[in-house]
Short mmCIF file of N, CA and C and ligand atoms in Angstrom, two decimals:
data_model
loop_
_atom_site.label_atom_id
_atom_site.label_comp_id
_atom_site.label_asym_id
_atom_site.label_seq_id
_atom_site.Cartn_x
_atom_site.Cartn_y
_atom_site.Cartn_z
N UNK O 71 -53.58 166.84 -57.61
CA UNK O 71 -53.89 167.92 -58.57
C UNK O 71 -53.02 167.79 -59.82
N UNK O 72 -53.67 167.62 -60.94
CA UNK O 72 -52.96 167.64 -62.21
C UNK O 72 -53.48 168.81 -63.03
N UNK O 73 -52.68 169.83 -63.16
CA UNK O 73 -53.13 170.98 -63.94
C UNK O 73 -52.98 170.74 -65.42
N UNK O 74 -52.08 169.83 -65.78
CA UNK O 74 -51.87 169.50 -67.18
C UNK O 74 -51.80 167.98 -67.35
N UNK O 75 -52.20 167.53 -68.56
CA UNK O 75 -52.06 166.12 -68.87
C UNK O 75 -50.58 165.79 -69.00
N UNK O 76 -50.22 164.61 -68.53
CA UNK O 76 -48.83 164.17 -68.62
C UNK O 76 -48.78 162.87 -69.42
N UNK O 77 -47.94 162.87 -70.44
CA UNK O 77 -47.74 161.66 -71.23
C UNK O 77 -46.37 161.09 -70.91
N UNK O 78 -46.36 159.82 -70.49
CA UNK O 78 -45.12 159.16 -70.15
C UNK O 78 -45.05 157.89 -71.00
N UNK O 79 -44.28 157.92 -72.06
CA UNK O 79 -44.27 156.92 -73.13
C UNK O 79 -45.70 156.60 -73.57
N UNK O 80 -46.25 155.44 -73.23
CA UNK O 80 -47.60 155.09 -73.71
C UNK O 80 -48.69 155.56 -72.77
N UNK O 81 -48.32 155.91 -71.59
CA UNK O 81 -49.31 156.15 -70.54
C UNK O 81 -49.64 157.63 -70.40
N UNK O 82 -50.93 157.93 -70.32
CA UNK O 82 -51.36 159.31 -70.14
C UNK O 82 -52.07 159.47 -68.80
N UNK O 83 -51.64 160.45 -68.07
CA UNK O 83 -52.34 160.82 -66.85
C UNK O 83 -53.09 162.11 -67.15
N UNK O 84 -54.43 162.09 -67.12
CA UNK O 84 -55.19 163.27 -67.52
C UNK O 84 -55.12 164.39 -66.49
N UNK O 85 -55.27 165.62 -66.98
CA UNK O 85 -55.41 166.74 -66.07
C UNK O 85 -56.76 166.63 -65.35
N UNK O 86 -56.94 167.43 -64.33
CA UNK O 86 -58.17 167.34 -63.54
C UNK O 86 -59.41 167.58 -64.39
N UNK O 87 -59.36 168.57 -65.30
CA UNK O 87 -60.54 168.91 -66.10
C UNK O 87 -60.91 167.77 -67.04
N UNK O 88 -59.91 167.18 -67.67
CA UNK O 88 -60.18 166.05 -68.57
C UNK O 88 -60.68 164.85 -67.77
N UNK O 89 -60.09 164.61 -66.64
CA UNK O 89 -60.55 163.52 -65.78
C UNK O 89 -62.00 163.71 -65.37
N UNK O 90 -62.38 164.95 -65.09
CA UNK O 90 -63.73 165.26 -64.66
C UNK O 90 -64.72 165.13 -65.82
N UNK O 91 -64.26 165.40 -67.05
CA UNK O 91 -65.12 165.35 -68.23
C UNK O 91 -65.33 163.94 -68.75
N UNK O 92 -64.55 163.02 -68.24
CA UNK O 92 -64.56 161.66 -68.76
C UNK O 92 -65.91 160.97 -68.52
N UNK O 93 -66.43 160.33 -69.59
CA UNK O 93 -67.72 159.64 -69.49
C UNK O 93 -67.56 158.14 -69.31
N UNK O 94 -66.36 157.64 -69.34
CA UNK O 94 -66.15 156.21 -69.14
C UNK O 94 -65.19 155.65 -70.15
N UNK O 95 -65.13 154.33 -70.18
CA UNK O 95 -64.21 153.64 -71.08
C UNK O 95 -64.74 153.63 -72.51
N UNK O 96 -63.83 153.69 -73.46
CA UNK O 96 -64.20 153.59 -74.87
C UNK O 96 -64.93 152.28 -75.12
N UNK O 97 -64.49 151.22 -74.47
CA UNK O 97 -65.06 149.89 -74.70
C UNK O 97 -66.48 149.77 -74.18
N UNK O 98 -66.91 150.69 -73.35
CA UNK O 98 -68.29 150.65 -72.85
C UNK O 98 -69.28 151.11 -73.93
N UNK O 99 -68.77 151.78 -74.98
CA UNK O 99 -69.65 152.27 -76.03
C UNK O 99 -70.38 153.55 -75.68
N UNK O 100 -70.00 154.17 -74.59
CA UNK O 100 -70.69 155.39 -74.18
C UNK O 100 -70.33 156.58 -75.06
N UNK O 101 -71.25 157.54 -75.09
CA UNK O 101 -71.00 158.80 -75.80
C UNK O 101 -70.14 159.73 -74.95
N UNK O 102 -69.57 160.72 -75.61
CA UNK O 102 -68.81 161.73 -74.89
C UNK O 102 -67.33 161.46 -74.96
N UNK O 103 -66.63 161.91 -73.95
CA UNK O 103 -65.17 161.71 -73.89
C UNK O 103 -64.91 160.37 -73.22
N UNK O 104 -64.24 159.49 -73.95
CA UNK O 104 -63.98 158.16 -73.38
C UNK O 104 -62.47 157.90 -73.35
N UNK O 105 -62.09 157.02 -72.47
CA UNK O 105 -60.67 156.70 -72.34
C UNK O 105 -60.40 155.37 -73.00
N UNK O 106 -59.29 155.33 -73.73
CA UNK O 106 -58.87 154.12 -74.42
C UNK O 106 -57.84 153.42 -73.54
N UNK O 107 -58.26 152.33 -72.96
CA UNK O 107 -57.36 151.64 -72.03
C UNK O 107 -56.66 150.48 -72.71
N UNK O 108 -55.49 150.20 -72.26
CA UNK O 108 -54.76 149.06 -72.77
C UNK O 108 -53.94 148.48 -71.62
N UNK O 109 -53.38 147.33 -71.85
CA UNK O 109 -52.59 146.68 -70.81
C UNK O 109 -51.13 146.77 -71.19
N UNK O 110 -50.31 147.28 -70.31
CA UNK O 110 -48.87 147.18 -70.55
C UNK O 110 -48.35 146.00 -69.75
N UNK O 111 -47.09 145.95 -69.43
CA UNK O 111 -46.52 144.77 -68.79
C UNK O 111 -47.22 144.41 -67.49
N UNK O 112 -47.60 145.42 -66.76
CA UNK O 112 -48.06 145.14 -65.39
C UNK O 112 -49.49 145.55 -65.09
N UNK O 113 -50.01 146.53 -65.81
CA UNK O 113 -51.31 147.04 -65.37
C UNK O 113 -52.05 147.71 -66.51
N UNK O 114 -53.30 148.08 -66.22
CA UNK O 114 -54.08 148.86 -67.17
C UNK O 114 -53.55 150.28 -67.22
N UNK O 115 -53.41 150.80 -68.43
CA UNK O 115 -53.02 152.20 -68.57
C UNK O 115 -53.97 152.88 -69.53
N UNK O 116 -54.07 154.19 -69.43
CA UNK O 116 -54.85 154.97 -70.40
C UNK O 116 -53.90 155.37 -71.52
N UNK O 117 -54.22 154.89 -72.73
CA UNK O 117 -53.34 155.12 -73.88
C UNK O 117 -53.87 156.21 -74.80
N UNK O 118 -55.04 156.74 -74.52
CA UNK O 118 -55.59 157.79 -75.36
C UNK O 118 -57.00 158.15 -74.95
N UNK O 119 -57.51 159.21 -75.60
CA UNK O 119 -58.87 159.65 -75.33
C UNK O 119 -59.61 159.78 -76.64
N UNK O 120 -60.84 159.28 -76.66
CA UNK O 120 -61.64 159.25 -77.88
C UNK O 120 -62.95 159.97 -77.62
N UNK O 121 -63.28 160.89 -78.54
CA UNK O 121 -64.53 161.64 -78.41
C UNK O 121 -65.59 161.00 -79.30
N UNK O 122 -66.71 160.66 -78.70
CA UNK O 122 -67.85 160.14 -79.46
C UNK O 122 -68.93 161.20 -79.43
N UNK O 123 -69.12 161.82 -80.60
CA UNK O 123 -70.07 162.92 -80.64
C UNK O 123 -70.48 163.19 -82.08
N UNK O 124 -71.71 163.62 -82.29
CA UNK O 124 -72.19 164.01 -83.62
C UNK O 124 -71.92 162.95 -84.66
N UNK O 125 -71.24 163.35 -85.75
CA UNK O 125 -70.93 162.42 -86.84
C UNK O 125 -69.92 161.36 -86.46
N UNK O 126 -69.30 161.50 -85.29
CA UNK O 126 -68.30 160.53 -84.82
C UNK O 126 -68.83 159.69 -83.67
N UNK O 127 -70.16 159.57 -83.63
CA UNK O 127 -70.75 158.93 -82.44
C UNK O 127 -70.49 157.43 -82.39
N UNK O 128 -70.26 156.81 -83.55
CA UNK O 128 -70.07 155.35 -83.51
C UNK O 128 -68.63 154.95 -83.20
N UNK O 129 -67.73 155.31 -84.12
CA UNK O 129 -66.33 154.91 -83.92
C UNK O 129 -65.58 155.86 -83.00
N UNK O 130 -66.01 157.11 -83.05
CA UNK O 130 -65.32 158.10 -82.25
C UNK O 130 -64.14 158.69 -83.00
N UNK O 131 -63.60 159.74 -82.46
CA UNK O 131 -62.41 160.37 -83.04
C UNK O 131 -61.40 160.60 -81.93
N UNK O 132 -60.17 160.18 -82.21
CA UNK O 132 -59.14 160.25 -81.18
C UNK O 132 -58.68 161.69 -80.98
N UNK O 133 -58.56 162.08 -79.76
CA UNK O 133 -58.09 163.44 -79.45
C UNK O 133 -56.57 163.45 -79.47
N UNK O 134 -56.00 164.38 -80.23
CA UNK O 134 -54.54 164.52 -80.26
C UNK O 134 -54.05 165.50 -79.21
N UNK O 135 -54.96 166.39 -78.84
CA UNK O 135 -54.62 167.38 -77.82
C UNK O 135 -55.73 167.41 -76.79
N UNK O 136 -55.37 167.68 -75.57
CA UNK O 136 -56.39 167.85 -74.53
C UNK O 136 -57.14 169.16 -74.78
N UNK O 137 -58.48 169.11 -74.80
CA UNK O 137 -59.24 170.35 -75.04
C UNK O 137 -59.21 171.30 -73.85
N UNK O 138 -58.67 170.87 -72.76
CA UNK O 138 -58.67 171.71 -71.54
C UNK O 138 -57.31 172.35 -71.29
N UNK O 139 -56.26 171.52 -71.22
CA UNK O 139 -54.95 172.09 -70.92
C UNK O 139 -54.12 172.29 -72.19
N UNK O 140 -54.53 171.67 -73.32
CA UNK O 140 -53.83 171.88 -74.58
C UNK O 140 -52.60 171.01 -74.79
N UNK O 141 -52.30 170.18 -73.83
CA UNK O 141 -51.13 169.31 -74.02
C UNK O 141 -51.41 168.21 -75.03
N UNK O 142 -50.36 167.73 -75.66
CA UNK O 142 -50.47 166.63 -76.58
C UNK O 142 -50.76 165.35 -75.80
N UNK O 143 -51.76 164.62 -76.25
CA UNK O 143 -52.12 163.39 -75.50
C UNK O 143 -52.22 162.21 -76.46
ZN1 ZN J 426 -55.43 168.14 -70.07
#
């Protein structure tokens, strides 16, 4: 259970609501809330969340705050 998003240096662990709202990886080109993954020294990490919607459907717009728990992400 994650009630709030947690940011640990580059890595973000989403809260349950954001995790549930996720539509897939940014690289998949899907619409909606997507996760921006990157590789750190050892593994894939989620480095941000990008919303693809309306006028931002192509490139997307990076979310600075979680729309659910309000934490900075
Ligand atoms: Zn959150």
